[in-house]
Amino acid sequence: MNDFLIPFVEELKKLQKEGIKWKDIKHGKDSVKTTKVFTLTCSSDAPARCAMQNFKQFNGKFGCGFCEQEGLRVAKGKGHCRIYPFNGQVAAKRTFENCVRNAEEALATDKSVKGVKGTSVLMNLYPNFNMVDGFIPDYMHCVLLGVTRQLVCLFVESSGSLYSLRAKDIRRLDIRIKDLKLPHEATRKLRTTKDISFWKASEWRIFLLTSPVLLKNILNHIVYKHWLLSVHGITLLLGTNISRDDIAKAGDCLKRFVSGVKDIYGIAEQSYNIHLLLHLSATVKAWGPLWANSCFVFEDALGKLKTLHHGTKAVPMQITSAYTSKTLLGVLVSKQEIRNHQILKFIEEMQAKHAVTKKVTNINGCMLYGKPTYRNLLRTEEKAILKLLGDQLISTRVQFYNRMCYSGHIFSCKDYCSKFIHADYAVSLSSRNCVEIHRIIVLNGEVYFIGENIPATKFLMCYPQVGFLCSNILSISDDDAQCKSKTIAFRPLDVINKYVILPMTKKSVTYFIPINVAEY
């Protein structure tokens, strides 16, 4: 791995020292600026991380790259595995200085020292990149494909244990999964547990966030409350504005969750991924929310690269050639000054990520889809607009649309969403209100939403010495839904979150589970 990383590290050192020279056309053709690039963090899965650090793998002694816990080797199934027991106290944290000393000792003795097998070429990037603190436990691999998959597969695939789900419970769970109404941000529709072995990370992400509702009254009550500790802790660390209090609460929840794993699932389930939960709060404190440093963006880029080759020979050359051509196309078009409308339209369709919608109206960054309808505002709608704008309306005759896109996110009217599988009408505002979008209007050259406040109550599950868990989830009974709600008007920039919707017809209640749109 060191040999593989040498050219990469040399280039990073050059970028740190010399930077990139570029022309700032806005300030004149002769304006040349230098931008230096510094490496701060690295996100990867566990095997790649230990290979780059030149540490032992997670299944070896001292296999954690963040602390000096040795771990224990225990029997599991027909073989053995390494577990990381937690007795309430996190092991001593690794430091860069200690790792350097351990690496030098390992080279001198030809034996690993506290899991360090030798020096890593990444040490040459210090102090800009700290080989210990700069690595981040990846949210996608650790939490979703690690802990969530490990435990949920135990729920579904095991039998005879406290945490096992019976056949009828699994059928109920599958019904709830099918009833989920997801916004467009959820790129994959969650499949039933029959295909659980093939779930992708994006599906595990949706399951984790919606699991407090999906598993309610299905999972054993003790196991369920323990599970909510992890969901609550992770949800706090996925926020947009995370306070120190949020980090402290998340750390406490995750410690309690890790501590309780052995009592519910057995000592053999105290895996490395579960151990990594103990380091998440410190990571968020240092580098920001979990989603900001996850591998989702890199996996998405890899997926796009895979579409750039069509043969089995010289695959790297095919990808390089196709990517270069695609990247340079925009530059070539701008230099040629093509004025033919049909040619420009053809190039736009070639570069588009999705099918190009024929009828689109752009108003101040809001992409309005389809042909508008015209009518006068109702009295309640007019009052809501006047309250928002605070002045007299020039005209009450406005344009109405069913669907639009703002800042990369789709929004739709509630009536329009009823025809499709996606639900993009339930949103959370900066005022913390939960609102259903009923109208999308254009008035005086500006776009506004008109909707109704949802008279919802918080999902409350109390845990001793912790408090209420997952209170960000809202619910509304069918009776409350029939009550007349307050009509409000708001702007697209007021929206901070969207909701996954789960109607439970038998219980006459609908749940609204928030997702952070900044994560997508």
Short mmCIF file of C-alpha atoms in Angstrom, two decimals:
data_model
loop_
_atom_site.label_atom_id
_atom_site.label_comp_id
_atom_site.label_asym_id
_atom_site.label_seq_id
_atom_site.Cartn_x
_atom_site.Cartn_y
_atom_site.Cartn_z
CA MET A 1 0.00 0.00 0.00
CA ASN A 2 2.88 2.39 0.75
CA ASP A 3 4.24 1.91 -2.78
CA PHE A 4 0.79 2.60 -4.19
CA LEU A 5 0.40 5.80 -2.12
CA ILE A 6 3.86 7.32 -2.80
CA PRO A 7 2.91 9.14 -6.07
CA PHE A 8 -0.35 10.30 -4.48
CA VAL A 9 1.40 11.69 -1.40
CA GLU A 10 4.08 13.40 -3.50
CA GLU A 11 1.38 15.16 -5.52
CA LEU A 12 -0.44 16.22 -2.34
CA LYS A 13 2.80 17.66 -0.92
CA LYS A 14 3.31 19.60 -4.15
CA LEU A 15 -0.24 20.97 -4.00
CA GLN A 16 0.32 22.04 -0.38
CA LYS A 17 3.60 23.78 -1.18
CA GLU A 18 3.13 25.19 -4.70
CA GLY A 19 -0.63 25.03 -5.21
CA ILE A 20 -2.51 25.46 -8.49
CA LYS A 21 -2.06 28.55 -10.66
CA TRP A 22 -5.18 29.75 -12.45
CA LYS A 23 -6.43 32.81 -14.30
CA ASP A 24 -9.12 34.95 -12.73
CA ILE A 25 -10.91 36.21 -15.86
CA LYS A 26 -13.25 38.42 -13.82
CA HIS A 27 -10.30 40.59 -12.75
CA GLY A 28 -8.56 40.73 -16.13
CA LYS A 29 -6.86 38.28 -18.47
CA ASP A 30 -3.47 38.78 -16.79
CA SER A 31 -4.79 38.14 -13.27
CA VAL A 32 -3.11 34.92 -12.10
CA LYS A 33 -3.88 33.46 -8.69
CA THR A 34 -2.46 30.55 -6.73
CA THR A 35 -4.66 28.22 -4.69
CA LYS A 36 -2.99 25.79 -2.29
CA VAL A 37 -4.69 22.49 -1.49
CA PHE A 38 -4.46 20.89 1.96
CA THR A 39 -5.60 17.42 2.94
CA LEU A 40 -7.50 17.34 6.24
CA THR A 41 -9.59 14.17 6.35
CA CYS A 42 -9.90 10.77 4.72
CA SER A 43 -13.03 8.59 4.51
CA SER A 44 -12.79 4.90 3.69
CA ASP A 45 -13.99 1.49 4.82
CA ALA A 46 -12.14 -0.37 7.59
CA PRO A 47 -9.86 -2.64 5.45
CA ALA A 48 -8.68 0.30 3.31
CA ARG A 49 -8.14 2.50 6.37
CA CYS A 50 -5.88 0.03 8.19
CA ALA A 51 -3.94 -0.66 4.96
CA MET A 52 -3.25 3.06 4.47
CA GLN A 53 -2.30 3.52 8.12
CA ASN A 54 -0.21 0.33 8.08
CA PHE A 55 -2.11 -0.95 11.12
CA LYS A 56 -3.47 -4.39 11.85
CA GLN A 57 -6.94 -5.19 10.56
CA PHE A 58 -10.00 -4.96 12.81
CA ASN A 59 -9.91 -8.73 13.35
CA GLY A 60 -6.40 -8.60 14.82
CA LYS A 61 -5.04 -7.49 18.20
CA PHE A 62 -5.27 -3.70 18.67
CA GLY A 63 -7.25 -3.55 15.43
CA CYS A 64 -8.94 -0.21 16.14
CA GLY A 65 -7.24 2.72 14.44
CA PHE A 66 -8.70 5.25 16.87
CA CYS A 67 -7.93 3.76 20.30
CA GLU A 68 -5.60 1.22 21.89
CA GLN A 69 -8.16 -1.43 22.88
CA GLU A 70 -6.76 -4.90 22.27
CA GLY A 71 -10.06 -6.74 21.90
CA LEU A 72 -10.78 -10.40 22.65
CA ARG A 73 -10.89 -13.49 20.45
CA VAL A 74 -14.04 -15.53 21.09
CA ALA A 75 -15.84 -18.43 19.46
CA LYS A 76 -18.63 -17.62 17.01
CA GLY A 77 -20.46 -20.24 15.00
CA LYS A 78 -17.94 -22.71 13.60
CA GLY A 79 -15.03 -20.30 13.93
CA HIS A 80 -13.75 -17.37 15.95
CA CYS A 81 -14.02 -13.59 15.80
CA ARG A 82 -12.51 -10.59 17.57
CA ILE A 83 -14.82 -8.57 19.78
CA TYR A 84 -14.39 -5.23 21.52
CA PRO A 85 -16.09 -5.39 24.95
CA PHE A 86 -17.17 -2.12 26.53
CA ASN A 87 -17.23 -1.72 30.29
CA GLY A 88 -18.22 1.94 30.37
CA GLN A 89 -14.76 3.38 29.77
CA VAL A 90 -13.35 4.07 26.29
CA ALA A 91 -9.76 2.86 25.82
CA ALA A 92 -6.84 5.29 25.56
CA LYS A 93 -6.98 7.35 22.37
CA ARG A 94 -4.26 6.91 19.77
CA THR A 95 -2.08 9.93 19.00
CA PHE A 96 0.14 10.66 16.02
CA GLU A 97 3.26 10.88 18.19
CA ASN A 98 2.60 7.48 19.81
CA CYS A 99 1.94 5.91 16.41
CA VAL A 100 5.28 7.18 15.10
CA ARG A 101 7.10 5.70 18.11
CA ASN A 102 5.21 2.42 17.73
CA ALA A 103 6.04 2.30 14.01
CA GLU A 104 9.75 2.85 14.65
CA GLU A 105 9.76 0.14 17.32
CA ALA A 106 7.89 -2.22 14.98
CA LEU A 107 10.51 -1.68 12.26
CA ALA A 108 13.34 -2.29 14.73
CA THR A 109 11.85 -5.47 16.23
CA ASP A 110 10.01 -6.73 13.13
CA LYS A 111 6.89 -7.13 15.32
CA SER A 112 3.75 -5.03 15.45
CA VAL A 113 3.43 -2.71 18.45
CA LYS A 114 -0.12 -2.01 19.65
CA GLY A 115 -1.41 -2.86 16.19
CA VAL A 116 1.08 -0.63 14.33
CA LYS A 117 3.02 -2.73 11.80
CA GLY A 118 5.38 0.00 10.58
CA THR A 119 5.58 3.47 9.10
CA SER A 120 3.06 4.80 6.62
CA VAL A 121 3.85 7.16 3.77
CA LEU A 122 0.89 9.25 4.97
CA MET A 123 3.02 10.30 7.95
CA ASN A 124 4.86 12.62 5.52
CA LEU A 125 1.74 14.80 5.24
CA TYR A 126 1.88 15.78 8.93
CA PRO A 127 0.98 18.33 10.38
CA ASN A 128 -1.58 19.24 7.67
CA PHE A 129 -2.94 15.70 7.69
CA ASN A 130 -2.93 13.79 10.98
CA MET A 131 -2.82 10.08 10.17
CA VAL A 132 -4.86 9.25 13.30
CA ASP A 133 -7.32 12.12 13.76
CA GLY A 134 -7.65 12.72 10.01
CA PHE A 135 -9.26 9.34 9.38
CA ILE A 136 -13.00 9.20 9.99
CA PRO A 137 -15.23 6.22 10.89
CA ASP A 138 -17.35 6.25 7.74
CA TYR A 139 -21.09 6.59 8.36
CA MET A 140 -21.98 4.49 5.31
CA HIS A 141 -19.75 1.50 6.09
CA CYS A 142 -19.71 1.63 9.91
CA VAL A 143 -23.31 2.57 10.76
CA LEU A 144 -25.39 1.48 7.77
CA LEU A 145 -23.60 -1.48 6.19
CA GLY A 146 -22.08 -2.35 9.58
CA VAL A 147 -24.17 -1.99 12.74
CA THR A 148 -27.61 -1.56 11.16
CA ARG A 149 -27.24 -4.50 8.79
CA GLN A 150 -25.68 -6.70 11.48
CA LEU A 151 -28.52 -6.28 13.98
CA VAL A 152 -31.48 -6.07 11.60
CA CYS A 153 -30.35 -9.30 9.94
CA LEU A 154 -30.38 -10.85 13.42
CA PHE A 155 -33.97 -9.64 13.88
CA VAL A 156 -35.11 -11.14 10.60
CA GLU A 157 -32.95 -14.23 10.08
CA SER A 158 -32.60 -15.65 13.61
CA SER A 159 -35.14 -17.62 15.63
CA GLY A 160 -35.77 -18.45 19.27
CA SER A 161 -34.04 -15.37 20.69
CA LEU A 162 -35.37 -12.32 22.50
CA TYR A 163 -34.62 -10.17 19.45
CA SER A 164 -35.95 -12.60 16.81
CA LEU A 165 -39.01 -11.69 14.76
CA ARG A 166 -41.71 -14.28 14.14
CA ALA A 167 -43.03 -14.93 10.63
CA LYS A 168 -46.18 -12.87 11.24
CA ASP A 169 -44.07 -10.00 12.60
CA ILE A 170 -41.92 -10.04 9.46
CA ARG A 171 -45.07 -9.91 7.32
CA ARG A 172 -46.28 -6.87 9.28
CA LEU A 173 -42.87 -5.24 8.83
CA ASP A 174 -42.97 -5.87 5.07
CA ILE A 175 -46.42 -4.28 4.83
CA ARG A 176 -45.15 -1.16 6.57
CA ILE A 177 -42.10 -1.03 4.29
CA LYS A 178 -44.36 -1.20 1.22
CA ASP A 179 -46.54 1.61 2.62
CA LEU A 180 -43.61 4.03 3.01
CA LYS A 181 -43.99 7.17 0.89
CA LEU A 182 -40.53 8.48 0.14
CA PRO A 183 -39.40 11.86 -1.21
CA HIS A 184 -37.23 12.04 -4.33
CA GLU A 185 -34.10 12.32 -2.17
CA ALA A 186 -34.47 8.60 -1.43
CA THR A 187 -33.00 7.35 -4.70
CA ARG A 188 -34.02 3.74 -4.00
CA LYS A 189 -37.37 2.41 -2.86
CA LEU A 190 -36.86 0.23 0.20
CA ARG A 191 -37.34 -3.44 -0.70
CA THR A 192 -39.00 -5.97 1.59
CA THR A 193 -37.03 -8.19 4.00
CA LYS A 194 -37.12 -11.00 1.43
CA ASP A 195 -34.31 -9.11 -0.36
CA ILE A 196 -32.55 -7.92 2.80
CA SER A 197 -29.28 -9.59 1.74
CA PHE A 198 -29.22 -7.33 -1.32
CA TRP A 199 -30.11 -4.03 0.31
CA LYS A 200 -27.83 -1.16 -0.67
CA ALA A 201 -26.46 1.44 1.74
CA SER A 202 -29.11 3.97 0.66
CA GLU A 203 -31.82 1.46 1.62
CA TRP A 204 -30.23 0.86 5.02
CA ARG A 205 -30.16 4.64 5.50
CA ILE A 206 -33.92 4.88 4.95
CA PHE A 207 -34.54 1.87 7.20
CA LEU A 208 -32.44 3.29 10.03
CA LEU A 209 -34.28 6.63 10.02
CA THR A 210 -37.74 5.05 9.74
CA SER A 211 -37.08 2.04 12.02
CA PRO A 212 -38.58 3.65 15.17
CA VAL A 213 -41.94 3.50 13.37
CA LEU A 214 -41.36 0.36 11.27
CA LEU A 215 -40.39 -1.74 14.31
CA LYS A 216 -42.85 -0.25 16.80
CA ASN A 217 -44.98 -2.98 18.47
CA ILE A 218 -43.20 -5.58 16.33
CA LEU A 219 -39.81 -5.88 18.01
CA ASN A 220 -39.55 -7.00 21.64
CA HIS A 221 -40.04 -3.93 23.87
CA ILE A 222 -36.65 -4.26 25.64
CA VAL A 223 -34.80 -4.75 22.35
CA TYR A 224 -36.81 -1.94 20.75
CA LYS A 225 -35.92 0.63 23.42
CA HIS A 226 -32.28 -0.41 23.22
CA TRP A 227 -32.38 -0.05 19.42
CA LEU A 228 -33.83 3.46 19.72
CA LEU A 229 -30.71 4.54 21.61
CA SER A 230 -28.62 3.98 18.48
CA VAL A 231 -31.17 5.61 16.16
CA HIS A 232 -31.48 8.67 18.41
CA GLY A 233 -27.71 9.04 18.77
CA ILE A 234 -27.05 8.72 15.04
CA THR A 235 -29.91 11.09 14.17
CA LEU A 236 -28.41 13.78 16.41
CA LEU A 237 -25.04 13.39 14.67
CA LEU A 238 -26.69 13.72 11.24
CA GLY A 239 -28.09 17.18 11.90
CA THR A 240 -27.28 20.37 10.04
CA ASN A 241 -26.75 22.55 13.11
CA ILE A 242 -25.31 20.29 15.80
CA SER A 243 -24.75 21.83 19.22
CA ARG A 244 -22.29 20.61 21.85
CA ASP A 245 -25.27 19.46 23.86
CA ASP A 246 -26.41 17.33 20.90
CA ILE A 247 -22.96 15.75 20.65
CA ALA A 248 -22.91 15.00 24.38
CA LYS A 249 -26.41 13.44 24.25
CA ALA A 250 -25.48 11.39 21.18
CA GLY A 251 -22.29 10.16 22.85
CA ASP A 252 -24.24 9.13 25.96
CA CYS A 253 -26.89 7.29 23.90
CA LEU A 254 -24.30 5.42 21.85
CA LYS A 255 -22.31 4.43 24.96
CA ARG A 256 -25.47 3.02 26.54
CA PHE A 257 -26.29 1.21 23.31
CA VAL A 258 -22.81 -0.36 22.99
CA SER A 259 -22.85 -1.31 26.67
CA GLY A 260 -26.18 -3.13 26.29
CA VAL A 261 -25.26 -5.18 23.21
CA LYS A 262 -23.73 -8.09 25.16
CA ASP A 263 -26.80 -8.51 27.39
CA ILE A 264 -29.27 -8.63 24.49
CA TYR A 265 -27.35 -10.14 21.58
CA GLY A 266 -24.49 -11.97 23.33
CA ILE A 267 -20.77 -11.25 23.67
CA ALA A 268 -19.95 -12.47 20.15
CA GLU A 269 -21.97 -9.61 18.62
CA GLN A 270 -19.74 -6.90 20.13
CA SER A 271 -18.22 -6.29 16.71
CA TYR A 272 -15.70 -3.74 15.55
CA ASN A 273 -18.41 -1.65 13.88
CA ILE A 274 -20.36 -1.47 17.13
CA HIS A 275 -17.15 -0.46 18.90
CA LEU A 276 -16.64 2.37 16.37
CA LEU A 277 -19.89 3.98 17.54
CA LEU A 278 -17.95 5.08 20.63
CA HIS A 279 -15.73 7.27 18.42
CA LEU A 280 -18.45 8.94 16.35
CA SER A 281 -19.25 11.84 18.70
CA ALA A 282 -15.57 12.87 18.86
CA THR A 283 -15.38 12.70 15.06
CA VAL A 284 -18.44 14.93 14.65
CA LYS A 285 -17.04 17.39 17.19
CA ALA A 286 -13.83 17.65 15.16
CA TRP A 287 -15.06 17.42 11.56
CA GLY A 288 -18.81 18.09 11.44
CA PRO A 289 -21.89 15.90 10.82
CA LEU A 290 -21.54 12.28 9.75
CA TRP A 291 -23.06 12.86 6.31
CA ALA A 292 -20.50 15.58 5.48
CA ASN A 293 -17.63 13.06 5.48
CA SER A 294 -19.34 9.85 4.38
CA CYS A 295 -18.40 7.71 1.38
CA PHE A 296 -21.78 8.13 -0.33
CA VAL A 297 -20.46 10.82 -2.68
CA PHE A 298 -17.47 8.66 -3.68
CA GLU A 299 -19.60 5.57 -4.24
CA ASP A 300 -21.92 7.68 -6.39
CA ALA A 301 -18.94 8.88 -8.45
CA LEU A 302 -17.70 5.30 -8.87
CA GLY A 303 -21.14 4.30 -10.12
CA LYS A 304 -20.96 7.02 -12.77
CA LEU A 305 -17.46 5.95 -13.81
CA LYS A 306 -18.71 2.39 -14.31
CA THR A 307 -21.15 3.64 -16.94
CA LEU A 308 -18.30 5.07 -19.03
CA HIS A 309 -16.98 1.74 -20.34
CA HIS A 310 -18.74 -0.66 -22.66
CA GLY A 311 -16.17 -3.35 -23.38
CA THR A 312 -14.05 -5.84 -21.45
CA LYS A 313 -10.65 -4.75 -22.79
CA ALA A 314 -8.64 -1.69 -21.72
CA VAL A 315 -11.33 -0.61 -19.25
CA PRO A 316 -9.21 2.15 -17.59
CA MET A 317 -8.46 3.67 -21.01
CA GLN A 318 -12.15 3.57 -21.97
CA ILE A 319 -13.15 5.35 -18.75
CA THR A 320 -10.37 7.96 -19.11
CA SER A 321 -11.24 8.70 -22.73
CA ALA A 322 -15.00 8.94 -22.13
CA TYR A 323 -14.61 11.08 -18.99
CA THR A 324 -12.19 13.47 -20.72
CA SER A 325 -14.50 13.86 -23.72
CA LYS A 326 -17.49 14.52 -21.48
CA THR A 327 -15.58 17.07 -19.38
CA LEU A 328 -14.15 18.96 -22.36
CA LEU A 329 -17.47 19.10 -24.21
CA GLY A 330 -18.69 22.13 -22.28
CA VAL A 331 -15.38 23.96 -22.80
CA LEU A 332 -15.38 23.25 -26.54
CA VAL A 333 -18.98 24.44 -26.89
CA SER A 334 -18.19 27.74 -25.14
CA LYS A 335 -15.12 28.35 -27.33
CA GLN A 336 -16.95 27.57 -30.58
CA GLU A 337 -19.77 29.99 -29.70
CA ILE A 338 -22.44 27.70 -31.15
CA ARG A 339 -25.63 29.64 -31.79
CA ASN A 340 -27.71 26.93 -33.43
CA HIS A 341 -30.53 26.23 -30.97
CA GLN A 342 -31.01 22.61 -32.03
CA ILE A 343 -27.31 21.77 -31.60
CA LEU A 344 -27.20 23.38 -28.16
CA LYS A 345 -30.34 21.49 -27.15
CA PHE A 346 -28.81 18.20 -28.34
CA ILE A 347 -25.62 18.83 -26.32
CA GLU A 348 -27.69 19.75 -23.25
CA GLU A 349 -29.61 16.48 -23.51
CA MET A 350 -26.34 14.54 -23.86
CA GLN A 351 -24.96 16.07 -20.67
CA ALA A 352 -28.19 15.83 -18.66
CA LYS A 353 -28.20 13.38 -15.75
CA HIS A 354 -31.88 12.53 -16.26
CA ALA A 355 -34.46 12.84 -19.01
CA VAL A 356 -34.91 16.48 -19.95
CA THR A 357 -38.37 17.86 -19.18
CA LYS A 358 -39.86 19.61 -22.20
CA LYS A 359 -41.74 22.38 -20.39
CA VAL A 360 -39.65 24.14 -17.71
CA THR A 361 -39.95 27.70 -16.41
CA ASN A 362 -37.01 29.17 -14.48
CA ILE A 363 -37.88 31.89 -11.96
CA ASN A 364 -35.07 33.00 -9.62
CA GLY A 365 -33.54 29.52 -9.46
CA CYS A 366 -36.90 27.74 -9.12
CA MET A 367 -37.46 25.27 -11.96
CA LEU A 368 -41.23 25.01 -12.43
CA TYR A 369 -42.39 21.96 -14.37
CA GLY A 370 -45.36 21.71 -16.70
CA LYS A 371 -47.89 24.19 -17.99
CA PRO A 372 -49.36 26.58 -15.40
CA THR A 373 -53.02 27.17 -14.68
CA TYR A 374 -54.46 30.59 -13.85
CA ARG A 375 -57.07 31.56 -11.26
CA ASN A 376 -57.72 34.00 -8.45
CA LEU A 377 -56.47 33.30 -4.94
CA LEU A 378 -59.00 32.04 -2.43
CA ARG A 379 -59.63 34.32 0.54
CA THR A 380 -57.64 32.06 2.93
CA GLU A 381 -54.75 31.89 0.44
CA GLU A 382 -54.79 35.66 -0.01
CA LYS A 383 -54.64 36.21 3.77
CA ALA A 384 -51.67 33.82 4.05
CA ILE A 385 -49.77 35.66 1.28
CA LEU A 386 -50.53 39.06 2.82
CA LYS A 387 -49.24 37.88 6.19
CA LEU A 388 -45.99 36.73 4.56
CA LEU A 389 -45.43 39.81 2.38
CA GLY A 390 -46.95 42.40 4.67
CA ASP A 391 -48.17 44.68 1.86
CA GLN A 392 -51.06 45.08 -0.58
CA LEU A 393 -51.40 42.58 -3.44
CA ILE A 394 -51.23 44.11 -6.92
CA SER A 395 -53.28 41.25 -8.34
CA THR A 396 -54.92 38.16 -6.87
CA ARG A 397 -54.82 36.29 -10.21
CA VAL A 398 -51.76 34.03 -10.12
CA GLN A 399 -50.10 31.08 -11.84
CA PHE A 400 -50.39 27.63 -10.25
CA TYR A 401 -47.94 24.76 -10.74
CA ASN A 402 -47.96 21.17 -9.49
CA ARG A 403 -44.23 20.50 -9.27
CA MET A 404 -40.95 22.36 -9.04
CA CYS A 405 -37.26 21.98 -8.22
CA TYR A 406 -35.30 24.32 -5.98
CA SER A 407 -31.66 23.91 -4.99
CA GLY A 408 -31.67 20.36 -6.36
CA HIS A 409 -34.76 19.24 -4.42
CA ILE A 410 -38.19 18.36 -5.83
CA PHE A 411 -41.35 19.81 -4.28
CA SER A 412 -44.90 18.83 -5.27
CA CYS A 413 -48.46 19.62 -4.27
CA LYS A 414 -50.20 17.05 -2.09
CA ASP A 415 -52.95 16.30 -4.64
CA TYR A 416 -50.35 15.78 -7.37
CA CYS A 417 -48.31 13.35 -5.21
CA SER A 418 -51.31 11.08 -4.66
CA LYS A 419 -50.87 9.80 -8.24
CA PHE A 420 -47.24 8.75 -7.79
CA ILE A 421 -45.03 6.69 -5.46
CA HIS A 422 -42.95 9.68 -4.32
CA ALA A 423 -44.25 12.14 -1.73
CA ASP A 424 -42.57 15.55 -1.88
CA TYR A 425 -45.24 17.65 -0.17
CA ALA A 426 -44.43 17.28 3.56
CA VAL A 427 -41.72 19.71 4.66
CA SER A 428 -40.23 21.22 7.79
CA LEU A 429 -39.70 24.98 7.91
CA SER A 430 -37.03 27.07 9.57
CA SER A 431 -39.70 27.98 12.12
CA ARG A 432 -39.84 24.23 13.01
CA ASN A 433 -43.37 23.95 11.63
CA CYS A 434 -44.38 20.80 9.77
CA VAL A 435 -46.36 21.77 6.68
CA GLU A 436 -48.11 20.07 3.77
CA ILE A 437 -47.68 21.88 0.44
CA HIS A 438 -51.07 22.37 -1.23
CA ARG A 439 -50.23 25.03 -3.83
CA ILE A 440 -47.17 26.24 -5.73
CA ILE A 441 -47.82 29.73 -7.07
CA VAL A 442 -46.04 32.49 -8.98
CA LEU A 443 -46.97 36.00 -7.84
CA ASN A 444 -45.28 39.21 -9.00
CA GLY A 445 -42.37 37.24 -10.45
CA GLU A 446 -41.69 35.28 -7.22
CA VAL A 447 -42.42 31.66 -6.26
CA TYR A 448 -44.34 30.84 -3.08
CA PHE A 449 -45.75 27.75 -1.40
CA ILE A 450 -49.20 27.74 0.18
CA GLY A 451 -49.87 24.94 2.63
CA GLU A 452 -51.33 23.90 5.94
CA ASN A 453 -49.71 23.27 9.31
CA ILE A 454 -49.88 19.61 10.30
CA PRO A 455 -51.43 19.34 13.80
CA ALA A 456 -48.98 16.59 14.70
CA THR A 457 -47.71 15.29 18.02
CA LYS A 458 -44.16 14.17 18.78
CA PHE A 459 -43.15 10.52 18.85
CA LEU A 460 -42.33 10.05 22.54
CA MET A 461 -40.45 7.05 23.90
CA CYS A 462 -38.82 7.68 27.26
CA TYR A 463 -35.58 5.96 28.26
CA PRO A 464 -34.38 6.06 31.92
CA GLN A 465 -31.70 8.71 32.60
CA VAL A 466 -31.71 9.73 28.92
CA GLY A 467 -35.13 11.24 28.29
CA PHE A 468 -37.31 11.13 25.22
CA LEU A 469 -35.89 9.39 22.15
CA CYS A 470 -36.58 10.15 18.48
CA SER A 471 -38.85 13.10 19.29
CA ASN A 472 -38.13 14.50 15.80
CA ILE A 473 -40.67 11.98 14.43
CA LEU A 474 -44.23 13.30 14.28
CA SER A 475 -47.60 11.56 14.17
CA ILE A 476 -51.14 12.65 13.39
CA SER A 477 -54.36 10.74 13.92
CA ASP A 478 -56.99 10.57 11.18
CA ASP A 479 -59.40 12.52 13.41
CA ASP A 480 -56.88 15.35 13.87
CA ALA A 481 -56.18 15.34 10.13
CA GLN A 482 -59.84 16.14 9.48
CA CYS A 483 -59.65 19.24 11.67
CA LYS A 484 -59.26 22.53 9.87
CA SER A 485 -55.61 23.59 9.92
CA LYS A 486 -54.05 27.01 9.59
CA THR A 487 -53.21 28.03 6.00
CA ILE A 488 -49.75 29.57 5.67
CA ALA A 489 -47.57 30.88 2.86
CA PHE A 490 -43.79 30.50 2.74
CA ARG A 491 -40.84 30.68 0.38
CA PRO A 492 -38.79 27.73 -0.96
CA LEU A 493 -35.73 28.93 0.98
CA ASP A 494 -37.68 28.53 4.26
CA VAL A 495 -37.68 24.73 3.85
CA ILE A 496 -35.00 22.93 5.86
CA ASN A 497 -36.16 19.29 5.79
CA LYS A 498 -38.55 16.92 4.04
CA TYR A 499 -40.48 13.98 5.48
CA VAL A 500 -40.90 10.30 4.79
CA ILE A 501 -44.59 9.47 5.30
CA LEU A 502 -45.94 6.21 6.72
CA PRO A 503 -49.74 5.90 6.92
CA MET A 504 -51.00 3.12 9.20
CA THR A 505 -54.63 2.67 8.21
CA LYS A 506 -55.43 0.02 10.83
CA LYS A 507 -54.28 2.30 13.63
CA SER A 508 -55.75 5.42 11.98
CA VAL A 509 -52.47 7.30 12.32
CA THR A 510 -49.87 8.72 9.94
CA TYR A 511 -46.20 9.17 10.84
CA PHE A 512 -43.86 11.82 9.47
CA ILE A 513 -40.15 10.93 9.69
CA PRO A 514 -37.76 13.80 8.81
CA ILE A 515 -34.78 13.41 6.50
CA ASN A 516 -32.03 16.01 6.30
CA VAL A 517 -32.07 17.36 2.72
CA ALA A 518 -28.50 18.65 3.17
CA GLU A 519 -27.37 15.02 3.32
CA TYR A 520 -28.50 14.34 -0.26
#
